[in-house]
Short mmCIF file of C-alpha atoms in Angstrom, two decimals:
data_model
loop_
_atom_site.label_atom_id
_atom_site.label_comp_id
_atom_site.label_asym_id
_atom_site.label_seq_id
_atom_site.Cartn_x
_atom_site.Cartn_y
_atom_site.Cartn_z
CA MET A 1 12.61 -28.19 5.72
CA ARG A 2 11.94 -26.75 9.16
CA ARG A 3 14.91 -24.42 8.76
CA PHE A 4 13.12 -22.74 5.83
CA VAL A 5 10.25 -21.53 8.04
CA GLY A 6 10.92 -17.93 9.02
CA THR A 7 13.95 -17.67 6.70
CA ILE A 8 13.17 -18.20 3.01
CA ALA A 9 9.50 -18.90 3.78
CA PRO A 10 7.32 -16.60 5.90
CA GLN A 11 6.79 -17.61 9.54
CA GLY A 12 3.08 -18.24 9.01
CA VAL A 13 3.58 -20.59 6.07
CA THR A 14 2.69 -23.68 8.08
CA SER A 15 -0.89 -22.46 8.45
CA TYR A 16 -1.46 -21.16 4.91
CA ALA A 17 -4.14 -22.53 2.65
CA GLU A 18 -3.33 -22.68 -1.09
CA GLU A 19 -4.59 -19.21 -1.92
CA GLU A 20 -2.77 -17.61 1.02
CA ALA A 21 0.45 -19.24 -0.15
CA ARG A 22 -0.17 -18.14 -3.74
CA ASN A 23 -0.89 -14.54 -2.72
CA VAL A 24 2.35 -14.28 -0.73
CA TRP A 25 4.31 -15.82 -3.61
CA GLN A 26 2.61 -13.75 -6.30
CA GLN A 27 3.50 -10.56 -4.44
CA GLY A 28 7.15 -11.65 -4.61
CA ASN A 29 7.43 -12.41 -0.88
CA SER A 30 8.26 -16.11 -1.07
CA LEU A 31 11.13 -17.93 -2.74
CA PHE A 32 9.05 -20.86 -3.96
CA MET A 33 5.60 -22.37 -3.78
CA ARG A 34 4.01 -25.76 -4.36
CA ASN A 35 0.64 -25.28 -6.00
CA TRP A 36 -1.50 -26.35 -8.94
CA PRO A 37 -1.07 -25.29 -12.58
CA TYR A 38 -3.63 -22.48 -12.41
CA ALA A 39 -1.12 -20.47 -10.36
CA TYR A 40 1.15 -20.20 -13.42
CA ALA A 41 -1.48 -18.33 -15.43
CA LEU A 42 -2.15 -15.99 -12.49
CA GLY A 43 1.56 -15.35 -11.93
CA GLN A 44 2.03 -14.49 -15.61
CA ALA A 45 -1.09 -12.29 -15.76
CA GLU A 46 -0.88 -8.63 -16.78
CA GLY A 47 0.03 -6.55 -13.71
CA SER A 48 1.39 -9.47 -11.67
CA PRO A 49 4.57 -8.39 -9.81
CA ILE A 50 6.26 -11.69 -10.71
CA ARG A 51 5.30 -11.83 -14.38
CA GLY A 52 8.22 -13.24 -16.36
CA LYS A 53 10.30 -13.71 -13.21
CA PHE A 54 9.65 -17.33 -12.23
CA GLY A 55 9.86 -20.86 -13.52
CA VAL A 56 8.18 -24.16 -12.81
CA THR A 57 9.74 -27.51 -12.14
CA VAL A 58 8.78 -30.98 -10.99
CA LEU A 59 8.78 -31.92 -7.32
CA PRO A 60 12.18 -33.02 -5.98
CA LYS A 61 13.15 -36.66 -5.95
CA GLY A 62 15.14 -38.61 -3.40
CA GLY A 63 18.51 -39.99 -4.42
CA ALA A 64 20.26 -40.32 -7.76
CA ASP A 65 18.25 -43.34 -8.90
CA ALA A 66 14.84 -42.06 -7.81
CA GLN A 67 12.17 -40.70 -10.14
CA ASN A 68 10.18 -37.53 -9.69
CA ALA A 69 6.74 -38.44 -8.44
CA ALA A 70 3.37 -36.92 -9.03
CA THR A 71 -0.04 -38.07 -7.94
CA LEU A 72 -2.92 -38.82 -10.20
CA GLY A 73 -6.10 -37.08 -9.31
CA GLY A 74 -8.03 -34.24 -10.70
CA TRP A 75 -11.39 -33.38 -12.11
CA GLN A 76 -13.04 -36.52 -13.34
CA LEU A 77 -16.07 -36.25 -15.57
CA MET A 78 -18.64 -38.99 -15.42
CA VAL A 79 -22.26 -39.63 -16.21
CA SER A 80 -24.62 -40.80 -13.50
CA ALA A 81 -26.54 -43.99 -14.14
CA TYR A 82 -29.59 -42.02 -12.98
CA SER A 83 -29.18 -39.17 -15.45
CA ARG A 84 -32.37 -38.12 -17.20
CA TYR A 85 -30.28 -37.21 -20.24
CA PRO A 86 -27.45 -39.76 -20.50
CA LYS A 87 -26.77 -39.22 -24.22
CA GLU A 88 -26.49 -35.45 -23.77
CA ALA A 89 -24.31 -35.93 -20.70
CA VAL A 90 -21.97 -38.24 -22.63
CA ASP A 91 -21.84 -35.71 -25.46
CA LEU A 92 -20.89 -32.99 -22.97
CA VAL A 93 -18.09 -35.12 -21.51
CA LYS A 94 -16.80 -35.84 -25.02
CA TYR A 95 -16.87 -32.12 -25.82
CA LEU A 96 -15.11 -31.10 -22.59
CA THR A 97 -12.38 -33.69 -23.15
CA SER A 98 -11.92 -32.90 -26.84
CA TYR A 99 -8.55 -31.79 -28.16
CA GLU A 100 -9.84 -28.30 -28.92
CA VAL A 101 -11.38 -27.63 -25.49
CA GLN A 102 -8.41 -29.08 -23.62
CA LYS A 103 -6.09 -26.97 -25.74
CA ASP A 104 -8.09 -23.83 -24.97
CA ASN A 105 -8.06 -24.65 -21.24
CA ALA A 106 -4.31 -25.26 -21.36
CA VAL A 107 -3.59 -21.99 -23.19
CA ARG A 108 -5.96 -19.73 -21.25
CA LEU A 109 -6.00 -21.33 -17.79
CA SER A 110 -2.80 -23.42 -17.61
CA ARG A 111 -4.92 -26.50 -17.00
CA LEU A 112 -3.07 -29.73 -17.58
CA PRO A 113 -4.50 -31.69 -20.51
CA THR A 114 -5.14 -35.41 -20.50
CA ARG A 115 -4.17 -35.68 -24.17
CA PRO A 116 -0.42 -36.35 -24.53
CA ALA A 117 -0.19 -34.52 -27.89
CA LEU A 118 -1.02 -31.23 -26.19
CA TYR A 119 2.26 -31.34 -24.25
CA THR A 120 4.08 -30.73 -27.54
CA ASP A 121 1.51 -28.42 -29.14
CA ARG A 122 3.19 -25.18 -30.29
CA ASP A 123 0.39 -22.88 -29.05
CA VAL A 124 0.20 -24.58 -25.66
CA LEU A 125 3.97 -24.40 -25.18
CA ALA A 126 4.05 -20.74 -26.20
CA LYS A 127 1.88 -19.93 -23.16
CA ASN A 128 3.15 -22.70 -20.87
CA PRO A 129 6.74 -23.63 -21.77
CA TRP A 130 7.01 -25.69 -18.60
CA PHE A 131 4.45 -28.20 -19.97
CA ARG A 132 7.34 -29.58 -22.05
CA ASP A 133 8.73 -31.26 -18.93
CA LEU A 134 5.46 -32.64 -17.61
CA LEU A 135 4.54 -35.52 -19.90
CA PRO A 136 7.17 -37.90 -18.43
CA VAL A 137 6.00 -36.92 -14.94
CA PHE A 138 2.43 -37.92 -15.77
CA GLN A 139 3.57 -41.11 -17.42
CA ASN A 140 5.26 -42.08 -14.13
CA ALA A 141 2.57 -40.74 -11.80
CA VAL A 142 1.21 -42.83 -8.97
CA SER A 143 -2.28 -43.06 -7.58
CA ARG A 144 -3.13 -40.87 -4.64
CA PRO A 145 -3.29 -42.67 -1.31
CA SER A 146 -7.05 -42.91 -1.94
CA ASP A 147 -6.32 -45.81 -4.26
CA VAL A 148 -4.96 -47.78 -1.30
CA ALA A 149 -6.85 -46.10 1.55
CA GLY A 150 -10.26 -46.22 -0.11
CA ALA A 151 -12.94 -44.98 2.28
CA ARG A 152 -10.22 -44.16 4.83
CA TYR A 153 -8.51 -41.64 2.52
CA ASN A 154 -9.54 -38.64 4.63
CA GLN A 155 -8.06 -40.25 7.75
CA VAL A 156 -4.80 -41.04 5.95
CA SER A 157 -4.64 -37.54 4.47
CA GLU A 158 -5.22 -35.98 7.90
CA ALA A 159 -2.48 -38.15 9.41
CA ILE A 160 -0.04 -37.04 6.71
CA TRP A 161 -0.66 -33.33 7.03
CA THR A 162 -0.67 -33.30 10.83
CA GLU A 163 2.63 -35.20 11.08
CA VAL A 164 4.27 -33.01 8.40
CA HIS A 165 2.97 -29.93 10.23
CA SER A 166 4.42 -31.23 13.51
CA ALA A 167 7.83 -31.60 11.88
CA LEU A 168 7.72 -28.21 10.14
CA THR A 169 6.70 -26.36 13.29
CA GLY A 170 9.33 -28.11 15.41
CA ARG A 171 6.92 -29.97 17.68
CA LYS A 172 8.57 -33.19 16.53
CA LYS A 173 11.83 -34.13 14.91
CA GLY A 174 11.36 -35.20 11.30
CA GLU A 175 12.39 -38.77 12.03
CA GLN A 176 9.84 -39.05 14.86
CA ALA A 177 7.07 -37.59 12.69
CA VAL A 178 7.80 -40.20 9.99
CA ARG A 179 7.73 -43.04 12.54
CA ASP A 180 4.48 -41.73 14.01
CA LEU A 181 2.98 -41.33 10.55
CA GLU A 182 3.83 -44.89 9.62
CA ALA A 183 2.25 -46.19 12.83
CA ARG A 184 -0.88 -44.08 12.34
CA ILE A 185 -1.36 -45.22 8.75
CA ARG A 186 -0.89 -48.87 9.74
CA ARG A 187 -3.61 -48.44 12.43
CA ILE A 188 -5.96 -46.66 10.02
CA LEU A 189 -5.61 -49.29 7.29
CA ARG A 190 -6.06 -52.30 9.58
#
């Protein structure tokens, strides 16, 4: 992927945060972008230079027999054991996770629903046709490294991004970055 930097991706891409990447892409100055679903709604917004000119797909997979992978994560809703109003808090969580509210969030904000039926809902697909391809991805999703790394998740995450950055900026060959990443993660998880 290093060859993409400065060719089909801007030179500064290796230091972009999500919104910087989205802004470059939304102005039509980047071939592709990896981001979260909210970017679809912004790209299709009235006045967006790329409105109607892009598509969405799943992340690439390795090899013919591999599956596309996605990570589970997101915005969990929970009620504290110390809540002064536990019944009301539970009612709010039920409301926010209801079919109707998730449908509204999917249509207006391109937020991914947790209810499988919404991935085939006519109104949702009218605004987000790419949702049609996502249900199998979620059904095969894997836990973020936090599931394995636990309290060391931040250390593992930092190791991943620094080694990927080293490979993308040419400070290391890709193979060396992968070897170094494996060694770092093994040390962290000891």
